[in-house]
Amino acid sequence: MSKIILTGDRPTGKLHVGHYVGSLKRRVELQNSGEFDKIFIMIADAQALTDNADNPEKVRQNIIEVALDYMACGLDPKKSTLFIQSQIPELCELSFYYMNLVTVSRLQRNPTVKSEIQMRNFEASIRVGFFTYPISQAADITAFKATTVPVGEDQMPMIEQTREIVHKFNSVYGETLIEPQILLPDNQACLRLPGIDGKSKMSKSLGNCIYLSEESDDIRKKVMSMFTDPGHLRVEDPGKLEGNTVFTYLDAFCKEEQFERYLPEYKNLDELKAHYQRGGLGDVKVKKFLNNVLQEELEPIRNRRKELQKDIPYVYEVLKKGSEEAREVAAQTLSEVRAAMKIDYFSDEELIRAQSLKYSE
Ligand code: TRP
């Protein structure tokens, strides 16, 4: 069986370092591993419209931002198919058929939908499109026969729901669709990178992000303002690591060889942590180290992005080509789905013969 990746993001803003460690970095590694037969990276504009119906311009403006961030991180159009969800009408048709396989109460139990409804104060007036987006996400994944979906932890319920739809479809209509596996980051700190204020999640609406396109000076300012241990008042005081954002970021980003470069008094992160807990290590020193670590990771991304920004028509051309290619694959799956559901009447010679026979006596 081919190994196929499908994943993507809603274009509602520039991508930040939470996206990067949670999924983007891994995608690039998987792309370059050569282990996968096909890699589809989707800009989920149609899904973004399910909770931005009144603000379509935001979605429209951010498609290019996400594409630039993708390519700046190393997603390579020669190796991965980058495309825009709304350009694949086959996904709508698949969703429409999958809707018959999912109950309202099952959708209501989807934890991601539940928490998003709460976050957006949607309780009183949930739009149907938003409520059913897990079904459309199942269409995204299955249309490309994805075996592997590298995403953040918050997407786990979506993949679970997709697997249920696949299972139901295959048991009603015969083996047609592929059950996907989720691929989570293996580093705990990357699963849910907190914002610079230490709040649970990095998110644009909370204003606590470091963006991939951020200028070097702004990165430094943000790192220096990061939430640490509020009880760690004097350098001599013992410091706590739990909930200490600076250390969570170091867990997510720092490599052992960076100690030699920037902080040679310590061999590795464990030694640095031990000193912090013991007391005698100030926040500023740790923050300066983190700043160096982040600058090293983000500088090449920012530079590549600036290069790409010089030729925006090329980036749209990449998305156009990718969308054409993706559409062919989705159309093939849709024709298999139609055949399995036996709604391919005009190519079903047996059906036509049987109906003729019925009326021939
Ligand atoms: N739900 C994802 C997000 O919020 C975006 C998305 C849409 C997606 N369809 C997908 C991710 C299919 C993985 C697979 O970022």
mmCIF file of C-alpha atoms and ligand atoms in Angstrom:
data_model
loop_
_atom_site.group_PDB
_atom_site.id
_atom_site.type_symbol
_atom_site.label_atom_id
_atom_site.label_comp_id
_atom_site.label_asym_id
_atom_site.label_seq_id
_atom_site.Cartn_x
_atom_site.Cartn_y
_atom_site.Cartn_z
ATOM 1 C CA MET A 1 0.000 0.000 0.000
ATOM 2 C CA SER A 2 1.255 3.496 -0.817
ATOM 3 C CA LYS A 3 2.180 5.789 2.027
ATOM 4 C CA ILE A 4 0.384 9.080 1.605
ATOM 5 C CA ILE A 5 0.337 12.196 3.749
ATOM 6 C CA LEU A 6 -2.403 14.777 3.854
ATOM 7 C CA THR A 7 -2.432 17.681 6.227
ATOM 8 C CA GLY A 8 -3.091 21.384 6.261
ATOM 9 C CA ASP A 9 -3.994 24.572 8.067
ATOM 10 C CA ARG A 10 -6.755 27.134 8.096
ATOM 11 C CA PRO A 11 -5.579 30.384 6.533
ATOM 12 C CA THR A 12 -6.641 32.792 9.251
ATOM 13 C CA GLY A 13 -3.243 34.361 9.940
ATOM 14 C CA LYS A 14 0.474 33.974 9.518
ATOM 15 C CA LEU A 15 1.876 30.778 10.983
ATOM 16 C CA HIS A 16 3.721 30.911 14.297
ATOM 17 C CA VAL A 17 6.324 28.836 16.100
ATOM 18 C CA GLY A 18 3.545 26.760 17.699
ATOM 19 C CA HIS A 19 2.531 25.591 14.210
ATOM 20 C CA TYR A 20 6.197 25.058 13.449
ATOM 21 C CA VAL A 21 7.094 22.697 16.290
ATOM 22 C CA GLY A 22 3.595 21.183 16.404
ATOM 23 C CA SER A 23 3.542 20.079 12.803
ATOM 24 C CA LEU A 24 5.379 22.084 10.124
ATOM 25 C CA LYS A 25 8.891 21.019 11.043
ATOM 26 C CA ARG A 26 7.851 17.379 11.067
ATOM 27 C CA ARG A 27 6.199 17.699 7.674
ATOM 28 C CA VAL A 28 9.409 18.974 6.163
ATOM 29 C CA GLU A 29 11.349 16.088 7.721
ATOM 30 C CA LEU A 30 8.805 13.587 6.422
ATOM 31 C CA GLN A 31 8.931 15.194 3.001
ATOM 32 C CA ASN A 32 12.686 14.917 2.885
ATOM 33 C CA SER A 33 12.783 11.389 4.307
ATOM 34 C CA GLY A 34 11.666 10.029 0.944
ATOM 35 C CA GLU A 35 9.501 7.494 2.798
ATOM 36 C CA PHE A 36 6.223 8.737 1.381
ATOM 37 C CA ASP A 37 4.807 8.176 -2.071
ATOM 38 C CA LYS A 38 2.737 11.350 -2.072
ATOM 39 C CA ILE A 39 2.464 14.374 0.189
ATOM 40 C CA PHE A 40 -0.509 16.727 0.032
ATOM 41 C CA ILE A 41 -0.448 19.988 1.963
ATOM 42 C CA MET A 42 -3.757 21.799 1.937
ATOM 43 C CA ILE A 43 -4.630 25.398 2.710
ATOM 44 C CA ALA A 44 -8.051 24.846 4.276
ATOM 45 C CA ASP A 45 -9.815 28.020 3.156
ATOM 46 C CA ALA A 46 -13.240 26.391 2.974
ATOM 47 C CA GLN A 47 -12.875 25.165 6.538
ATOM 48 C CA ALA A 48 -11.667 28.624 7.622
ATOM 49 C CA LEU A 49 -14.901 30.033 6.187
ATOM 50 C CA THR A 50 -16.957 27.833 8.491
ATOM 51 C CA ASP A 51 -16.176 30.187 11.358
ATOM 52 C CA ASN A 52 -15.308 33.289 9.334
ATOM 53 C CA ALA A 53 -18.354 33.401 7.093
ATOM 54 C CA ASP A 54 -18.753 37.118 7.723
ATOM 55 C CA ASN A 55 -15.100 37.868 7.123
ATOM 56 C CA PRO A 56 -14.134 36.164 3.868
ATOM 57 C CA GLU A 57 -11.513 38.799 3.087
ATOM 58 C CA LYS A 58 -9.442 37.654 6.061
ATOM 59 C CA VAL A 59 -9.307 34.141 4.655
ATOM 60 C CA ARG A 60 -8.553 35.390 1.140
ATOM 61 C CA GLN A 61 -5.674 37.584 2.344
ATOM 62 C CA ASN A 62 -4.095 34.855 4.429
ATOM 63 C CA ILE A 63 -3.838 32.163 1.762
ATOM 64 C CA ILE A 64 -0.613 33.661 0.448
ATOM 65 C CA GLU A 65 0.743 34.149 3.979
ATOM 66 C CA VAL A 66 0.329 30.474 4.762
ATOM 67 C CA ALA A 67 1.785 29.454 1.406
ATOM 68 C CA LEU A 68 4.825 31.682 2.008
ATOM 69 C CA ASP A 69 5.285 30.256 5.501
ATOM 70 C CA TYR A 70 5.029 26.707 4.148
ATOM 71 C CA MET A 71 7.620 27.211 1.455
ATOM 72 C CA ALA A 72 9.870 29.258 3.729
ATOM 73 C CA CYS A 73 9.964 26.331 6.164
ATOM 74 C CA GLY A 74 11.096 24.020 3.420
ATOM 75 C CA LEU A 75 7.952 22.490 1.972
ATOM 76 C CA ASP A 76 9.079 22.042 -1.583
ATOM 77 C CA PRO A 77 6.566 22.081 -4.443
ATOM 78 C CA LYS A 78 8.756 19.584 -6.284
ATOM 79 C CA LYS A 79 8.254 17.058 -3.509
ATOM 80 C CA SER A 80 4.880 18.006 -2.014
ATOM 81 C CA THR A 81 1.605 19.046 -3.595
ATOM 82 C CA LEU A 82 0.533 22.374 -2.115
ATOM 83 C CA PHE A 83 -3.096 23.248 -2.878
ATOM 84 C CA ILE A 84 -6.177 25.207 -1.872
ATOM 85 C CA GLN A 85 -9.158 23.302 -0.464
ATOM 86 C CA SER A 86 -11.924 25.309 -2.163
ATOM 87 C CA GLN A 87 -10.463 24.540 -5.586
ATOM 88 C CA ILE A 88 -11.378 20.868 -5.171
ATOM 89 C CA PRO A 89 -15.191 20.714 -5.539
ATOM 90 C CA GLU A 90 -15.034 16.898 -5.237
ATOM 91 C CA LEU A 91 -14.521 17.420 -1.500
ATOM 92 C CA CYS A 92 -18.033 18.896 -1.207
ATOM 93 C CA GLU A 93 -19.608 15.916 -2.878
ATOM 94 C CA LEU A 94 -17.767 13.472 -0.654
ATOM 95 C CA SER A 95 -18.848 15.444 2.425
ATOM 96 C CA PHE A 96 -22.438 15.310 1.269
ATOM 97 C CA TYR A 97 -22.397 11.512 1.137
ATOM 98 C CA TYR A 98 -20.481 11.160 4.401
ATOM 99 C CA MET A 99 -23.127 13.256 6.142
ATOM 100 C CA ASN A 100 -25.427 10.252 5.916
ATOM 101 C CA LEU A 101 -23.000 8.217 7.989
ATOM 102 C CA VAL A 102 -22.695 10.526 11.009
ATOM 103 C CA THR A 103 -25.254 11.329 13.695
ATOM 104 C CA VAL A 104 -25.894 14.773 15.138
ATOM 105 C CA SER A 105 -25.109 13.511 18.621
ATOM 106 C CA ARG A 106 -21.752 12.126 17.480
ATOM 107 C CA LEU A 107 -20.801 15.553 16.124
ATOM 108 C CA GLN A 108 -21.936 17.165 19.362
ATOM 109 C CA ARG A 109 -19.572 14.905 21.265
ATOM 110 C CA ASN A 110 -16.506 15.860 19.192
ATOM 111 C CA PRO A 111 -14.245 17.491 21.826
ATOM 112 C CA THR A 112 -12.547 19.896 19.413
ATOM 113 C CA VAL A 113 -15.873 21.168 18.074
ATOM 114 C CA LYS A 114 -17.169 21.438 21.642
ATOM 115 C CA SER A 115 -14.280 23.590 22.816
ATOM 116 C CA GLU A 116 -14.294 25.720 19.668
ATOM 117 C CA ILE A 117 -17.998 26.414 20.149
ATOM 118 C CA GLN A 118 -17.220 27.560 23.683
ATOM 119 C CA MET A 119 -14.212 29.660 22.699
ATOM 120 C CA ARG A 120 -16.179 31.491 20.036
ATOM 121 C CA ASN A 121 -19.383 31.871 22.100
ATOM 122 C CA PHE A 122 -21.260 29.993 19.411
ATOM 123 C CA GLU A 123 -23.572 28.183 21.876
ATOM 124 C CA ALA A 124 -26.666 30.134 20.900
ATOM 125 C CA SER A 125 -26.197 30.068 17.152
ATOM 126 C CA ILE A 126 -24.005 27.401 15.660
ATOM 127 C CA ARG A 127 -23.901 27.505 11.889
ATOM 128 C CA VAL A 128 -24.498 24.191 10.176
ATOM 129 C CA GLY A 129 -21.282 24.476 8.162
ATOM 130 C CA PHE A 130 -19.190 24.922 11.282
ATOM 131 C CA PHE A 131 -20.962 22.134 13.113
ATOM 132 C CA THR A 132 -20.307 19.690 10.303
ATOM 133 C CA TYR A 133 -16.710 20.617 9.504
ATOM 134 C CA PRO A 134 -15.354 17.356 10.970
ATOM 135 C CA ILE A 135 -17.233 15.600 8.156
ATOM 136 C CA SER A 136 -15.645 17.830 5.563
ATOM 137 C CA GLN A 137 -12.267 17.167 7.171
ATOM 138 C CA ALA A 138 -12.909 13.440 6.721
ATOM 139 C CA ALA A 139 -13.520 14.183 3.049
ATOM 140 C CA ASP A 140 -10.195 16.071 2.846
ATOM 141 C CA ILE A 141 -8.298 13.149 4.284
ATOM 142 C CA THR A 142 -10.015 10.308 2.455
ATOM 143 C CA ALA A 143 -10.122 12.025 -0.956
ATOM 144 C CA PHE A 144 -6.352 11.632 -1.098
ATOM 145 C CA LYS A 145 -6.337 8.137 0.442
ATOM 146 C CA ALA A 146 -4.091 9.519 3.158
ATOM 147 C CA THR A 147 -2.492 6.916 5.392
ATOM 148 C CA THR A 148 -0.763 9.438 7.635
ATOM 149 C CA VAL A 149 -1.987 12.773 8.979
ATOM 150 C CA PRO A 150 0.717 14.751 10.806
ATOM 151 C CA VAL A 151 -1.105 17.296 12.974
ATOM 152 C CA GLY A 152 -1.173 18.772 16.464
ATOM 153 C CA GLU A 153 -2.846 17.101 19.375
ATOM 154 C CA ASP A 154 -5.999 19.240 19.042
ATOM 155 C CA GLN A 155 -6.776 17.445 15.787
ATOM 156 C CA MET A 156 -6.948 14.002 17.376
ATOM 157 C CA PRO A 157 -10.769 13.959 17.587
ATOM 158 C CA MET A 158 -10.965 14.856 13.881
ATOM 159 C CA ILE A 159 -8.857 11.899 12.863
ATOM 160 C CA GLU A 160 -10.854 9.653 15.181
ATOM 161 C CA GLN A 161 -14.074 10.845 13.564
ATOM 162 C CA THR A 162 -12.596 10.308 10.101
ATOM 163 C CA ARG A 163 -11.673 6.745 10.992
ATOM 164 C CA GLU A 164 -15.249 6.098 12.101
ATOM 165 C CA ILE A 165 -16.628 7.466 8.841
ATOM 166 C CA VAL A 166 -14.221 5.309 6.836
ATOM 167 C CA HIS A 167 -15.179 2.264 8.847
ATOM 168 C CA LYS A 168 -18.891 2.922 8.391
ATOM 169 C CA PHE A 169 -18.528 3.642 4.671
ATOM 170 C CA ASN A 170 -16.514 0.508 4.040
ATOM 171 C CA SER A 171 -18.908 -1.685 5.974
ATOM 172 C CA VAL A 172 -21.982 -0.323 4.157
ATOM 173 C CA TYR A 173 -20.585 0.027 0.636
ATOM 174 C CA GLY A 174 -17.576 -2.299 0.579
ATOM 175 C CA GLU A 175 -13.849 -1.648 1.059
ATOM 176 C CA THR A 176 -13.173 1.661 -0.649
ATOM 177 C CA LEU A 177 -11.638 4.191 1.738
ATOM 178 C CA ILE A 178 -8.393 4.134 3.708
ATOM 179 C CA GLU A 179 -8.331 4.523 7.503
ATOM 180 C CA PRO A 180 -5.754 7.206 8.313
ATOM 181 C CA GLN A 181 -3.305 7.242 11.219
ATOM 182 C CA ILE A 182 -2.546 10.394 13.151
ATOM 183 C CA LEU A 183 1.111 11.344 13.581
ATOM 184 C CA LEU A 184 1.733 13.486 16.668
ATOM 185 C CA PRO A 185 4.952 15.298 17.565
ATOM 186 C CA ASP A 186 7.160 12.993 19.654
ATOM 187 C CA ASN A 187 8.428 15.785 21.913
ATOM 188 C CA GLN A 188 6.007 16.623 24.735
ATOM 189 C CA ALA A 189 6.857 20.355 24.633
ATOM 190 C CA CYS A 190 5.921 20.464 20.954
ATOM 191 C CA LEU A 191 2.466 18.989 21.492
ATOM 192 C CA ARG A 192 1.006 22.199 22.802
ATOM 193 C CA LEU A 193 3.486 25.045 22.822
ATOM 194 C CA PRO A 194 2.262 27.777 25.183
ATOM 195 C CA GLY A 195 2.143 31.437 24.200
ATOM 196 C CA ILE A 196 4.846 33.809 25.461
ATOM 197 C CA ASP A 197 2.492 34.770 28.320
ATOM 198 C CA GLY A 198 2.491 31.149 29.502
ATOM 199 C CA LYS A 199 -1.203 30.743 28.651
ATOM 200 C CA SER A 200 -2.055 27.278 27.480
ATOM 201 C CA LYS A 201 -1.952 27.829 23.740
ATOM 202 C CA MET A 202 -0.233 30.128 21.331
ATOM 203 C CA SER A 203 -3.007 31.877 19.462
ATOM 204 C CA LYS A 204 -3.416 35.003 17.424
ATOM 205 C CA SER A 205 -6.479 36.137 19.335
ATOM 206 C CA LEU A 206 -4.538 36.052 22.624
ATOM 207 C CA GLY A 207 -1.693 38.115 21.098
ATOM 208 C CA ASN A 208 0.924 35.767 22.550
ATOM 209 C CA CYS A 209 2.560 34.440 19.376
ATOM 210 C CA ILE A 210 6.004 34.507 17.870
ATOM 211 C CA TYR A 211 5.448 34.386 14.127
ATOM 212 C CA LEU A 212 7.732 32.583 11.699
ATOM 213 C CA SER A 213 8.137 35.818 9.744
ATOM 214 C CA GLU A 214 8.937 37.882 12.866
ATOM 215 C CA GLU A 215 11.939 40.246 12.614
ATOM 216 C CA SER A 216 14.952 39.431 14.740
ATOM 217 C CA ASP A 217 14.499 42.409 17.082
ATOM 218 C CA ASP A 218 10.871 41.540 17.776
ATOM 219 C CA ILE A 219 11.797 37.940 18.544
ATOM 220 C CA ARG A 220 14.321 39.179 21.094
ATOM 221 C CA LYS A 221 11.798 41.540 22.727
ATOM 222 C CA LYS A 222 9.218 38.778 22.947
ATOM 223 C CA VAL A 223 11.672 36.322 24.452
ATOM 224 C CA MET A 224 12.828 38.869 27.029
ATOM 225 C CA SER A 225 9.190 39.475 28.055
ATOM 226 C CA MET A 226 8.386 35.767 28.379
ATOM 227 C CA PHE A 227 6.565 34.348 31.373
ATOM 228 C CA THR A 228 8.884 32.381 33.693
ATOM 229 C CA ASP A 229 8.491 31.434 37.362
ATOM 230 C CA PRO A 230 6.790 34.332 39.202
ATOM 231 C CA GLY A 231 8.318 33.071 42.465
ATOM 232 C CA HIS A 232 11.860 33.346 41.105
ATOM 233 C CA LEU A 233 12.522 36.911 42.268
ATOM 234 C CA ARG A 234 16.249 36.964 43.009
ATOM 235 C CA VAL A 235 18.966 35.141 41.123
ATOM 236 C CA GLU A 236 19.809 33.090 44.256
ATOM 237 C CA ASP A 237 16.237 31.818 44.627
ATOM 238 C CA PRO A 238 15.490 28.284 43.464
ATOM 239 C CA GLY A 239 13.382 28.370 40.296
ATOM 240 C CA LYS A 240 10.534 26.163 39.086
ATOM 241 C CA LEU A 241 10.461 24.503 35.676
ATOM 242 C CA GLU A 242 6.775 23.563 35.609
ATOM 243 C CA GLY A 243 4.811 26.167 33.704
ATOM 244 C CA ASN A 244 8.038 28.061 32.989
ATOM 245 C CA THR A 245 7.586 29.058 29.372
ATOM 246 C CA VAL A 246 11.259 29.708 28.700
ATOM 247 C CA PHE A 247 12.151 26.139 29.623
ATOM 248 C CA THR A 248 9.221 24.717 27.671
ATOM 249 C CA TYR A 249 10.556 26.554 24.611
ATOM 250 C CA LEU A 250 14.044 25.243 25.249
ATOM 251 C CA ASP A 251 12.592 21.724 25.441
ATOM 252 C CA ALA A 252 10.960 22.321 22.081
ATOM 253 C CA PHE A 253 13.798 24.082 20.272
ATOM 254 C CA CYS A 254 17.266 23.692 21.705
ATOM 255 C CA LYS A 255 19.853 21.255 20.426
ATOM 256 C CA GLU A 256 22.710 19.995 22.540
ATOM 257 C CA GLU A 257 25.419 21.456 20.303
ATOM 258 C CA GLN A 258 23.993 24.940 20.894
ATOM 259 C CA PHE A 259 25.339 24.894 24.462
ATOM 260 C CA GLU A 260 28.890 24.841 23.155
ATOM 261 C CA ARG A 261 28.105 27.811 20.927
ATOM 262 C CA TYR A 262 26.140 30.011 23.279
ATOM 263 C CA LEU A 263 26.433 28.735 26.840
ATOM 264 C CA PRO A 264 29.597 26.652 27.198
ATOM 265 C CA GLU A 265 29.410 26.524 31.024
ATOM 266 C CA TYR A 266 26.682 23.892 30.617
ATOM 267 C CA LYS A 267 26.880 20.607 28.737
ATOM 268 C CA ASN A 268 23.191 20.224 28.086
ATOM 269 C CA LEU A 269 19.670 21.287 29.016
ATOM 270 C CA ASP A 270 19.536 18.973 32.032
ATOM 271 C CA GLU A 271 22.504 20.766 33.600
ATOM 272 C CA LEU A 272 20.953 24.160 32.940
ATOM 273 C CA LYS A 273 17.653 23.032 34.454
ATOM 274 C CA ALA A 274 19.362 21.620 37.532
ATOM 275 C CA HIS A 275 21.165 24.904 38.163
ATOM 276 C CA TYR A 276 17.934 26.872 37.751
ATOM 277 C CA GLN A 277 16.146 24.637 40.252
ATOM 278 C CA ARG A 278 19.032 24.828 42.698
ATOM 279 C CA GLY A 279 19.101 28.626 42.559
ATOM 280 C CA GLY A 280 21.810 30.987 41.350
ATOM 281 C CA LEU A 281 20.778 31.177 37.707
ATOM 282 C CA GLY A 282 18.939 34.309 36.557
ATOM 283 C CA ASP A 283 16.071 34.431 34.057
ATOM 284 C CA VAL A 284 17.891 36.902 31.830
ATOM 285 C CA LYS A 285 20.719 34.488 31.140
ATOM 286 C CA VAL A 286 18.317 31.702 30.207
ATOM 287 C CA LYS A 287 16.278 34.059 28.062
ATOM 288 C CA LYS A 288 19.378 35.234 26.203
ATOM 289 C CA PHE A 289 20.225 31.619 25.454
ATOM 290 C CA LEU A 290 16.689 30.931 24.238
ATOM 291 C CA ASN A 291 16.889 34.036 22.072
ATOM 292 C CA ASN A 292 20.039 32.689 20.399
ATOM 293 C CA VAL A 293 18.415 29.317 19.885
ATOM 294 C CA LEU A 294 15.292 30.821 18.317
ATOM 295 C CA GLN A 295 17.224 33.268 16.153
ATOM 296 C CA GLU A 296 19.260 30.388 14.751
ATOM 297 C CA GLU A 297 16.121 28.445 13.836
ATOM 298 C CA LEU A 298 14.059 31.339 12.489
ATOM 299 C CA GLU A 299 16.629 33.345 10.563
ATOM 300 C CA PRO A 300 16.871 31.022 7.544
ATOM 301 C CA ILE A 301 13.078 30.735 7.446
ATOM 302 C CA ARG A 302 12.667 34.520 7.476
ATOM 303 C CA ASN A 303 15.292 34.944 4.765
ATOM 304 C CA ARG A 304 13.738 32.342 2.494
ATOM 305 C CA ARG A 305 10.350 33.998 3.019
ATOM 306 C CA LYS A 306 11.777 37.356 1.938
ATOM 307 C CA GLU A 307 13.116 35.758 -1.242
ATOM 308 C CA LEU A 308 9.741 34.186 -1.998
ATOM 309 C CA GLN A 309 7.943 37.478 -1.328
ATOM 310 C CA LYS A 310 9.766 38.924 -4.341
ATOM 311 C CA ASP A 311 7.833 36.653 -6.675
ATOM 312 C CA ILE A 312 4.262 36.327 -5.423
ATOM 313 C CA PRO A 313 2.851 35.291 -8.842
ATOM 314 C CA TYR A 314 5.157 32.259 -8.699
ATOM 315 C CA VAL A 315 3.687 31.245 -5.339
ATOM 316 C CA TYR A 316 0.138 31.489 -6.730
ATOM 317 C CA GLU A 317 1.290 29.456 -9.723
ATOM 318 C CA VAL A 318 2.577 26.741 -7.357
ATOM 319 C CA LEU A 319 -0.846 26.655 -5.656
ATOM 320 C CA LYS A 320 -2.654 26.550 -8.995
ATOM 321 C CA LYS A 321 -0.583 23.633 -10.294
ATOM 322 C CA GLY A 322 -0.940 21.869 -6.953
ATOM 323 C CA SER A 323 -4.694 22.360 -6.962
ATOM 324 C CA GLU A 324 -4.980 20.907 -10.472
ATOM 325 C CA GLU A 325 -2.966 17.876 -9.453
ATOM 326 C CA ALA A 326 -4.904 17.428 -6.216
ATOM 327 C CA ARG A 327 -8.183 17.691 -8.067
ATOM 328 C CA GLU A 328 -7.302 14.781 -10.334
ATOM 329 C CA VAL A 329 -6.575 12.569 -7.349
ATOM 330 C CA ALA A 330 -9.779 13.576 -5.549
ATOM 331 C CA ALA A 331 -11.821 12.984 -8.714
ATOM 332 C CA GLN A 332 -10.445 9.461 -8.983
ATOM 333 C CA THR A 333 -11.440 8.709 -5.375
ATOM 334 C CA LEU A 334 -14.858 10.237 -5.923
ATOM 335 C CA SER A 335 -15.479 7.982 -8.911
ATOM 336 C CA GLU A 336 -14.569 4.959 -6.773
ATOM 337 C CA VAL A 337 -16.926 6.208 -4.062
ATOM 338 C CA ARG A 338 -19.747 6.659 -6.558
ATOM 339 C CA ALA A 339 -19.159 3.168 -7.923
ATOM 340 C CA ALA A 340 -19.152 1.675 -4.415
ATOM 341 C CA MET A 341 -22.414 3.500 -3.627
ATOM 342 C CA LYS A 342 -23.826 2.324 -6.947
ATOM 343 C CA ILE A 343 -24.801 5.799 -8.009
ATOM 344 C CA ASP A 344 -22.762 5.555 -11.200
ATOM 345 C CA TYR A 345 -25.943 4.663 -13.132
ATOM 346 C CA PHE A 346 -24.811 5.428 -16.667
ATOM 347 C CA SER A 347 -21.734 3.268 -16.554
ATOM 348 C CA ASP A 348 -23.576 0.421 -14.813
ATOM 349 C CA GLU A 349 -24.476 -1.828 -17.722
ATOM 350 C CA GLU A 350 -25.745 -4.530 -15.428
ATOM 351 C CA LEU A 351 -28.289 -2.167 -13.902
ATOM 352 C CA ILE A 352 -29.555 -1.081 -17.301
ATOM 353 C CA ARG A 353 -29.822 -4.700 -18.463
ATOM 354 C CA ALA A 354 -31.676 -5.760 -15.278
ATOM 355 C CA GLN A 355 -34.146 -2.902 -15.560
ATOM 356 C CA SER A 356 -34.774 -3.767 -19.202
ATOM 357 C CA LEU A 357 -35.401 -7.378 -18.274
ATOM 358 C CA LYS A 358 -37.917 -6.310 -15.618
ATOM 359 C CA TYR A 359 -40.066 -4.703 -18.319
ATOM 360 C CA SER A 360 -39.454 -7.115 -21.168
ATOM 361 C CA GLU A 361 -42.136 -9.700 -20.268
HETATM 362 N N1 TRP B 1 -8.498 21.460 11.074
HETATM 363 C C1 TRP B 1 -7.180 21.828 10.673
HETATM 364 C C2 TRP B 1 -6.789 23.101 11.456
HETATM 365 O O1 TRP B 1 -7.619 23.670 12.122
HETATM 366 C C3 TRP B 1 -7.065 22.133 9.189
HETATM 367 C C4 TRP B 1 -7.473 20.972 8.337
HETATM 368 C C5 TRP B 1 -8.524 20.922 7.477
HETATM 369 C C6 TRP B 1 -6.817 19.704 8.256
HETATM 370 N N2 TRP B 1 -8.599 19.720 6.872
HETATM 371 C C7 TRP B 1 -7.560 18.950 7.318
HETATM 372 C C8 TRP B 1 -5.716 19.132 8.882
HETATM 373 C C9 TRP B 1 -7.222 17.632 7.020
HETATM 374 C C10 TRP B 1 -5.370 17.807 8.581
HETATM 375 C C11 TRP B 1 -6.119 17.070 7.664
HETATM 376 O O2 TRP B 1 -5.664 23.538 11.385
#
